[in-house]
Short mmCIF file of C-alpha atoms and ligand atoms in Angstrom, two decimals:
data_model
loop_
_atom_site.label_atom_id
_atom_site.label_comp_id
_atom_site.label_asym_id
_atom_site.label_seq_id
_atom_site.Cartn_x
_atom_site.Cartn_y
_atom_site.Cartn_z
CA MET F 1 0.00 0.00 0.00
CA ASP F 2 1.15 3.50 -0.81
CA VAL F 3 0.85 4.89 2.73
CA GLU F 4 1.24 8.52 1.73
CA ALA F 5 -1.37 8.29 -1.04
CA TYR F 6 -3.76 6.45 1.26
CA GLY F 7 -3.34 9.02 4.02
CA ALA F 8 -4.13 11.80 1.54
CA LEU F 9 -7.51 10.16 0.82
CA LEU F 10 -8.63 10.12 4.45
CA PRO F 11 -10.95 12.92 5.58
CA GLU F 12 -9.41 15.73 7.54
CA ILE F 13 -10.03 15.40 11.26
CA THR F 14 -12.22 18.29 12.38
CA GLU F 15 -13.90 19.18 15.65
CA SER F 16 -17.07 17.78 14.11
CA ASN F 17 -15.77 14.32 13.23
CA ARG F 18 -13.06 13.90 15.90
CA PRO F 19 -15.27 11.71 18.17
CA PHE F 20 -15.76 9.28 15.29
CA TRP F 21 -12.01 8.96 14.64
CA ASP F 22 -11.19 8.80 18.36
CA GLY F 23 -13.72 5.97 18.59
CA CYS F 24 -12.06 4.10 15.73
CA ALA F 25 -8.72 4.39 17.50
CA ARG F 26 -10.33 2.77 20.56
CA GLY F 27 -12.13 0.07 18.61
CA GLU F 28 -15.57 1.68 18.89
CA LEU F 29 -17.94 2.72 16.16
CA ARG F 30 -19.30 6.02 17.47
CA LEU F 31 -22.20 7.88 15.90
CA GLN F 32 -24.10 11.03 16.67
CA VAL F 33 -27.47 10.32 18.29
CA CYS F 34 -30.14 13.01 18.11
CA ASP F 35 -31.17 14.18 21.58
CA ALA F 36 -34.65 15.09 20.27
CA CYS F 37 -35.75 12.04 18.26
CA GLY F 38 -33.12 9.42 19.16
CA SER F 39 -32.05 8.61 15.60
CA HIS F 40 -28.45 7.75 14.82
CA ARG F 41 -26.73 9.41 11.90
CA PHE F 42 -23.70 8.89 9.70
CA PRO F 43 -21.78 10.78 8.55
CA ASP F 44 -21.64 13.38 11.28
CA GLY F 45 -23.47 16.65 10.78
CA PRO F 46 -24.61 19.74 12.64
CA VAL F 47 -28.32 18.88 12.58
CA CYS F 48 -30.46 15.77 12.57
CA PRO F 49 -31.58 14.97 9.00
CA ARG F 50 -34.78 13.49 10.44
CA CYS F 51 -36.05 16.28 12.75
CA LEU F 52 -33.51 19.11 12.21
CA SER F 53 -32.59 19.32 15.89
CA GLY F 54 -29.09 20.58 16.54
CA ALA F 55 -28.80 18.73 19.86
CA PHE F 56 -26.93 15.43 19.78
CA THR F 57 -24.70 13.13 21.78
CA TRP F 58 -21.90 10.90 20.49
CA LYS F 59 -22.45 7.29 21.50
CA ALA F 60 -20.71 3.99 20.87
CA THR F 61 -22.85 1.66 18.77
CA SER F 62 -23.08 -2.10 18.58
CA GLY F 63 -20.79 -2.12 15.55
CA THR F 64 -23.05 -4.68 13.93
CA GLY F 65 -25.13 -4.49 10.81
CA ARG F 66 -26.29 -6.23 7.65
CA LEU F 67 -24.70 -6.47 4.25
CA TRP F 68 -26.91 -4.64 1.77
CA SER F 69 -24.55 -4.86 -1.15
CA TRP F 70 -20.90 -5.16 -2.03
CA THR F 71 -18.56 -4.98 -4.94
CA THR F 72 -15.14 -6.34 -5.74
CA ILE F 73 -12.78 -3.68 -7.07
CA HIS F 74 -10.36 -5.08 -9.63
CA GLN F 75 -9.43 -1.85 -11.42
CA ARG F 76 -6.56 0.18 -9.98
CA TYR F 77 -8.40 3.49 -9.83
CA LEU F 78 -6.32 4.94 -7.01
CA ALA F 79 -2.59 4.70 -6.43
CA ALA F 80 -3.25 4.18 -2.72
CA PHE F 81 -4.92 0.84 -3.45
CA ALA F 82 -2.77 -0.28 -6.38
CA ASP F 83 -1.26 -3.10 -4.34
CA GLU F 84 -4.57 -4.04 -2.77
CA THR F 85 -6.59 -5.15 -5.80
CA PRO F 86 -8.81 -6.98 -5.82
CA TYR F 87 -10.55 -5.66 -2.68
CA LEU F 88 -14.09 -5.54 -1.38
CA VAL F 89 -16.26 -2.50 -0.67
CA ALA F 90 -19.46 -2.98 1.29
CA PHE F 91 -22.71 -1.07 1.66
CA VAL F 92 -23.80 -1.87 5.21
CA GLN F 93 -26.88 -0.90 7.18
CA LEU F 94 -25.95 -0.63 10.83
CA ASP F 95 -28.35 -2.15 13.34
CA GLU F 96 -28.92 1.42 14.56
CA GLY F 97 -30.16 2.43 11.08
CA PRO F 98 -27.55 4.47 9.18
CA PHE F 99 -25.83 3.18 6.04
CA VAL F 100 -22.05 3.11 5.81
CA VAL F 101 -19.82 2.42 2.82
CA SER F 102 -16.49 0.95 3.80
CA GLY F 103 -13.95 -1.74 3.12
CA LEU F 104 -15.01 -5.31 3.71
CA VAL F 105 -12.72 -8.01 5.05
CA GLY F 106 -13.64 -11.39 3.65
CA GLU F 107 -13.85 -13.51 0.55
CA PRO F 108 -16.41 -12.77 -2.18
CA GLY F 109 -17.50 -16.40 -2.25
CA GLU F 110 -18.67 -16.30 1.38
CA LEU F 111 -20.88 -13.21 1.02
CA ARG F 112 -24.66 -13.11 0.75
CA LEU F 113 -27.26 -10.36 0.95
CA ASP F 114 -28.45 -9.44 4.44
CA GLN F 115 -25.50 -11.25 5.98
CA PRO F 116 -24.57 -10.07 9.47
CA VAL F 117 -21.36 -8.05 9.58
CA ARG F 118 -19.44 -6.39 12.37
CA ALA F 119 -17.14 -3.40 12.53
CA VAL F 120 -13.42 -4.06 12.63
CA PHE F 121 -10.73 -1.45 13.03
CA GLU F 122 -7.45 -1.46 11.14
CA PRO F 123 -4.61 0.69 12.41
CA GLY F 124 -2.58 1.97 9.50
CA ALA F 125 0.92 3.27 8.93
CA HIS F 126 -0.77 6.53 7.89
CA GLY F 127 -1.53 7.14 11.58
CA ARG F 128 -5.26 6.48 11.47
CA THR F 129 -7.34 3.56 12.55
CA VAL F 130 -9.84 2.90 9.78
CA LEU F 131 -13.31 1.39 10.06
CA LYS F 132 -13.97 -1.68 7.96
CA PHE F 133 -16.48 -4.48 8.18
CA ALA F 134 -16.05 -8.21 8.42
CA VAL F 135 -18.48 -11.02 7.99
CA ALA F 136 -19.79 -12.04 11.38
CA PRO F 137 -18.76 -15.55 12.35
CA VAL F 138 -21.32 -18.13 11.35
CA ALA F 139 -21.74 -21.28 13.38
CA VAL F 140 -20.68 -24.33 11.42
CA ARG F 141 -22.98 -27.33 11.65
CA ARG F 142 -21.35 -30.73 11.60
ZN1 ZN Q 201 -33.69 14.06 15.36
#
């Protein structure tokens, strides 16, 4: 991986998103929760997209969700991922409601729609711990 190129792709840490990134560094998926209506939101924002309240609290979530869709990237679109192809990108609905697009750890052959996934956190040489998802362990029947 081209560490410098990858680091340049990461969002700037701001006062608004710092709790999310601090959570990642601690192995927690933190989201803003509206104090007025209780809905979770991602990405962070100044007001609730559901009720427009500006009052919110950052909270750690379950880190679990369901696989809505995924794709395998074979093309080397970005220098940062040139050594990573092929890799998986997932569209996940968290159990708390919001959708998140992120990297997916797993093998394409083991994926199915609505499959449970869980957040995993990968520390990188670029100095950030990045949220990804992994297929939740499935009990094997013998
Ligand atoms: Zn709200």
